[in-house]
XYZ file of C-alpha atoms in Angstrom:
332
model
C -88.408 -28.978 -54.159
C -88.598 -27.194 -50.854
C -92.049 -25.575 -51.061
C -92.615 -26.459 -47.391
C -90.032 -23.857 -46.278
C -92.641 -21.186 -46.931
C -94.786 -22.420 -44.064
C -94.328 -22.135 -40.314
C -91.943 -24.280 -38.306
C -94.481 -24.351 -35.461
C -95.905 -27.402 -37.249
C -93.367 -29.590 -35.490
C -94.764 -28.722 -32.033
C -98.314 -29.413 -33.252
C -97.258 -32.850 -34.460
C -95.653 -33.622 -31.104
C -98.843 -32.668 -29.304
C -100.977 -34.731 -31.641
C -98.770 -37.782 -31.281
C -99.348 -38.022 -27.547
C -102.573 -39.949 -28.055
C -102.078 -42.702 -30.591
C -105.675 -43.924 -30.619
C -105.715 -43.558 -34.391
C -103.410 -46.528 -34.674
C -106.589 -48.591 -34.418
C -107.394 -47.175 -37.861
C -105.434 -49.767 -39.774
C -105.123 -49.750 -43.533
C -105.319 -46.276 -45.015
C -105.752 -44.567 -48.383
C -104.320 -41.094 -48.951
C -105.137 -38.926 -51.950
C -103.619 -35.493 -51.246
C -99.914 -35.488 -50.484
C -97.189 -33.480 -52.197
C -94.090 -35.483 -53.047
C -91.938 -32.353 -52.859
C -93.302 -31.636 -49.387
C -92.794 -35.143 -48.030
C -89.036 -35.394 -48.031
C -87.279 -36.780 -44.967
C -85.389 -34.024 -43.096
C -82.244 -36.179 -43.167
C -82.557 -36.534 -46.920
C -82.996 -32.780 -47.368
C -79.586 -32.094 -45.867
C -77.884 -34.950 -47.670
C -79.306 -34.006 -51.050
C -78.903 -30.253 -50.865
C -77.246 -30.046 -54.280
C -79.596 -32.495 -55.918
C -79.650 -34.412 -59.190
C -81.933 -36.967 -60.833
C -80.635 -39.651 -58.483
C -81.784 -37.471 -55.609
C -85.261 -37.156 -57.104
C -85.425 -40.919 -57.536
C -84.325 -41.436 -53.936
C -87.021 -39.079 -52.641
C -89.652 -41.077 -54.531
C -88.256 -44.376 -53.255
C -88.235 -43.217 -49.634
C -91.771 -41.917 -50.035
C -92.888 -45.522 -50.569
C -91.101 -46.724 -47.441
C -92.641 -43.967 -45.327
C -96.122 -44.725 -46.696
C -95.728 -48.400 -45.854
C -94.719 -47.518 -42.279
C -98.018 -45.643 -41.935
C -99.951 -48.675 -43.226
C -101.015 -46.673 -46.269
C -101.955 -49.296 -48.836
C -102.631 -46.835 -51.656
C -101.684 -43.210 -52.198
C -101.513 -40.657 -54.991
C -98.459 -38.401 -54.695
C -98.602 -35.127 -56.597
C -95.859 -32.786 -57.726
C -94.869 -30.224 -60.338
C -92.088 -31.592 -62.590
C -91.155 -28.043 -63.570
C -90.614 -26.960 -59.961
C -88.350 -29.945 -59.350
C -86.244 -29.336 -62.459
C -83.939 -26.667 -60.923
C -83.271 -28.953 -57.964
C -82.322 -31.813 -60.224
C -80.081 -29.552 -62.287
C -77.836 -28.096 -59.583
C -75.288 -30.881 -59.158
C -73.973 -31.502 -62.666
C -75.113 -28.220 -64.237
C -76.556 -30.181 -67.140
C -79.821 -29.476 -68.829
C -82.529 -31.613 -67.230
C -86.092 -31.422 -68.487
C -89.372 -31.819 -66.591
C -89.782 -35.079 -68.535
C -86.515 -36.315 -66.999
C -87.908 -35.510 -63.573
C -91.063 -37.535 -64.246
C -88.959 -40.488 -65.355
C -86.827 -40.287 -62.218
C -89.891 -40.155 -59.961
C -91.453 -43.096 -61.799
C -88.274 -45.134 -61.402
C -88.061 -44.447 -57.683
C -91.693 -45.272 -57.093
C -91.448 -48.484 -59.116
C -88.587 -49.753 -56.949
C -90.208 -48.516 -53.733
C -93.589 -50.074 -54.426
C -91.928 -53.426 -55.124
C -89.721 -53.307 -52.039
C -92.355 -52.092 -49.564
C -95.549 -53.654 -50.967
C -97.425 -50.383 -51.352
C -99.331 -48.905 -54.284
C -98.337 -45.380 -55.280
C -99.582 -43.483 -58.301
C -98.843 -39.896 -59.263
C -100.728 -36.740 -60.146
C -98.900 -34.036 -62.090
C -99.475 -30.431 -61.077
C -99.996 -27.378 -63.199
C -99.179 -24.092 -61.436
C -101.486 -21.099 -61.578
C -98.635 -18.625 -61.996
C -97.164 -20.550 -64.962
C -99.771 -21.314 -67.631
C -96.961 -22.039 -70.106
C -96.294 -25.293 -68.206
C -99.825 -26.647 -68.332
C -99.697 -28.099 -71.824
C -96.496 -29.954 -70.878
C -98.329 -31.439 -67.911
C -101.207 -32.566 -70.114
C -98.754 -34.233 -72.479
C -96.928 -35.986 -69.626
C -100.238 -37.282 -68.268
C -100.836 -38.964 -71.602
C -97.246 -40.092 -72.158
C -96.780 -41.675 -68.734
C -100.257 -43.070 -68.186
C -98.915 -46.612 -68.295
C -96.147 -45.667 -65.838
C -98.402 -44.684 -62.962
C -99.501 -41.131 -63.756
C -103.227 -41.137 -63.027
C -104.325 -37.504 -63.016
C -103.770 -33.787 -63.414
C -103.983 -31.069 -60.759
C -103.472 -27.340 -60.491
C -102.017 -25.635 -57.432
C -100.795 -22.197 -56.465
C -102.232 -18.824 -55.535
C -106.021 -18.943 -55.718
C -106.097 -15.165 -56.025
C -105.111 -15.730 -59.657
C -108.491 -17.340 -60.261
C -110.982 -14.957 -61.838
C -113.694 -17.207 -63.237
C -111.660 -17.710 -66.375
C -111.679 -14.093 -67.481
C -107.934 -13.582 -68.060
C -105.826 -15.243 -70.782
C -103.736 -16.931 -68.065
C -106.652 -18.687 -66.418
C -108.279 -19.465 -69.772
C -105.184 -21.473 -70.744
C -105.455 -23.581 -67.607
C -109.176 -24.130 -68.107
C -108.644 -25.199 -71.709
C -106.029 -27.766 -70.645
C -108.415 -29.234 -68.073
C -111.219 -29.384 -70.587
C -108.908 -31.259 -72.933
C -107.894 -33.542 -70.074
C -111.541 -34.494 -69.594
C -111.918 -35.203 -73.310
C -108.837 -37.427 -73.148
C -110.121 -39.350 -70.135
C -107.486 -37.946 -67.755
C -108.697 -37.662 -64.160
C -108.832 -34.182 -62.625
C -108.417 -32.668 -59.179
C -108.065 -28.959 -58.433
C -106.725 -27.039 -55.430
C -109.624 -24.705 -54.630
C -111.424 -23.228 -51.648
C -108.372 -23.548 -49.389
C -107.583 -19.867 -48.906
C -109.708 -18.886 -51.877
C -113.448 -18.325 -52.058
C -116.288 -20.666 -52.883
C -116.222 -19.172 -56.371
C -112.873 -20.845 -57.041
C -114.484 -24.178 -56.179
C -117.374 -23.482 -58.525
C -114.907 -22.646 -61.298
C -113.012 -25.855 -60.656
C -116.113 -28.019 -60.942
C -118.074 -26.150 -63.612
C -115.275 -25.090 -65.960
C -112.354 -27.412 -65.171
C -114.503 -30.502 -64.607
C -112.815 -31.365 -61.316
C -113.772 -34.741 -59.891
C -112.063 -33.938 -56.608
C -111.308 -30.713 -54.780
C -108.044 -30.208 -52.963
C -109.095 -28.786 -49.563
C -112.391 -27.077 -50.519
C -113.114 -25.710 -47.051
C -114.680 -22.459 -48.253
C -117.262 -24.376 -50.219
C -119.243 -24.103 -46.980
C -119.480 -20.351 -47.510
C -122.005 -21.087 -50.285
C -124.644 -23.552 -49.117
C -126.179 -23.886 -52.546
C -122.819 -24.808 -54.082
C -122.110 -27.231 -51.230
C -125.454 -28.994 -51.808
C -124.672 -29.256 -55.537
C -121.255 -30.790 -54.880
C -122.724 -33.305 -52.453
C -125.274 -34.353 -55.065
C -122.490 -34.735 -57.632
C -120.472 -36.750 -55.103
C -117.458 -34.445 -55.525
C -114.678 -35.572 -53.236
C -113.055 -33.182 -50.732
C -109.377 -33.871 -50.015
C -109.190 -32.616 -46.409
C -105.798 -31.876 -44.813
C -106.477 -31.057 -41.144
C -103.120 -29.963 -39.743
C -102.054 -28.231 -42.940
C -105.282 -26.234 -43.059
C -104.720 -25.138 -39.484
C -101.158 -24.001 -40.181
C -102.069 -22.026 -43.280
C -104.931 -20.241 -41.554
C -107.357 -21.625 -44.131
C -109.805 -22.577 -41.387
C -110.718 -21.344 -37.919
C -108.100 -21.744 -35.201
C -110.815 -23.483 -33.215
C -110.524 -27.182 -34.094
C -114.190 -27.737 -33.195
C -115.173 -25.508 -36.118
C -113.142 -27.349 -38.773
C -115.097 -27.907 -42.026
C -114.339 -31.645 -41.882
C -116.748 -31.895 -38.967
C -119.543 -30.632 -41.215
C -118.453 -32.914 -44.042
C -118.575 -35.905 -41.725
C -121.927 -34.953 -40.192
C -123.452 -34.558 -43.662
C -121.913 -37.810 -44.894
C -120.166 -35.864 -47.644
C -117.486 -37.506 -49.758
C -114.204 -36.582 -48.055
C -110.894 -38.097 -46.989
C -108.138 -37.268 -44.488
C -104.697 -36.386 -45.864
C -101.401 -34.835 -44.818
C -100.696 -32.407 -47.699
C -97.001 -31.867 -46.811
C -95.572 -34.088 -44.083
C -92.473 -31.977 -43.515
C -94.634 -28.911 -43.051
C -97.102 -30.580 -40.698
C -94.279 -32.183 -38.758
C -95.808 -35.628 -38.673
C -97.237 -38.516 -40.695
C -100.854 -39.256 -41.520
C -101.358 -40.672 -38.021
C -100.975 -37.165 -36.607
C -103.861 -35.900 -38.747
C -106.000 -38.832 -37.636
C -105.229 -38.003 -34.007
C -106.307 -34.401 -34.575
C -109.574 -35.641 -36.059
C -110.232 -37.933 -33.088
C -108.928 -35.866 -30.200
C -109.494 -32.248 -31.243
C -112.295 -32.314 -33.813
C -114.399 -35.067 -32.284
C -114.689 -37.314 -35.308
C -115.281 -40.963 -34.612
C -113.213 -43.940 -35.658
C -116.166 -45.074 -37.753
C -116.145 -41.770 -39.639
C -112.413 -42.065 -40.271
C -112.783 -45.613 -41.540
C -115.555 -44.384 -43.821
C -113.241 -41.642 -45.114
C -110.822 -44.342 -46.287
C -113.584 -46.015 -48.261
C -114.460 -42.590 -49.671
C -110.841 -42.170 -50.755
C -110.736 -45.595 -52.382
C -113.993 -44.936 -54.250
C -112.725 -41.553 -55.421
C -109.174 -42.531 -56.315
C -107.977 -42.372 -59.912
C -107.198 -46.055 -60.384
C -108.804 -47.959 -63.256
C -112.097 -49.527 -62.165
C -110.790 -53.078 -61.774
C -107.896 -51.958 -59.587
C -110.234 -49.697 -57.629
C -112.523 -52.643 -56.930
C -109.515 -54.639 -55.684
C -108.512 -51.771 -53.391
C -112.026 -51.512 -51.993
C -112.105 -55.244 -51.426
C -108.856 -55.043 -49.463
C -110.478 -52.477 -47.173
C -113.607 -54.624 -46.824
C -111.462 -57.632 -45.956
C -109.733 -55.610 -43.242
C -112.608 -53.560 -41.790
C -115.507 -55.833 -42.701
C -117.751 -53.016 -43.905
C -117.821 -49.887 -46.030
C -119.770 -48.003 -43.345
């Protein structure tokens, strides 16, 4: 559950700095597509639930809804790896708990939270690059729980394990994503964060990704970038997270999101892991406005981009877009 412990605690000071100017509060209703459930746990809950069980997992999901509502996020897609959460859920009672049990617990927490806080939350299930034996489970869960809010499949982990599909490990992942496309399961792929533009090309060409998690190093290959813009591939940008991981330049004025915005590329603003970044989505918006020089209009447009690129069924997507139009008055 605690993947965020691997990153630097300096994130908390960054969030405090970013929160000094709250101009982004004028950006009202928001849509967020890239946020890890297991990296968005309240610090108070972490200490209370140190031993964990399925009730703890359900509580984390429930509180996620409340926190989203406080940020005026009207729709979000929370992603997680059921397999990585299984040991956490198993520590209290020492009973055998399966990844399927974890998915059910998350679904239950989100169902209650969405009802109580009037927010829409769907989930994306994550494969992990280091564990190809889990990927077929994930594909099965995406089918099994489609009617319970699971809207897509993702793959995360060390991009150095990508090799253009040449090893048996990566071939297994690629095959699962190809089957996901055939089954009508939506697909997003972590790529081009710390990895090269080639990992992005693999994600789109071989794994049929509709969205790219991060994707900053796409800009290292102008031809690829032009192709992705033409295909309207969505970039899930996480400003503060990308700064903390060293995925982008330390100079905020050189962040890839500035180029995406200038080119009117399809991108959105997201947190990634709120405990890591030390603040909510508002902090990322403040960075965009105050350090990167993006305009409020560009940030509003990014929310429409997110709504257009979300994994909801078309009718529900249209309703989400209409809610944004009703609030902002325009899609531009």
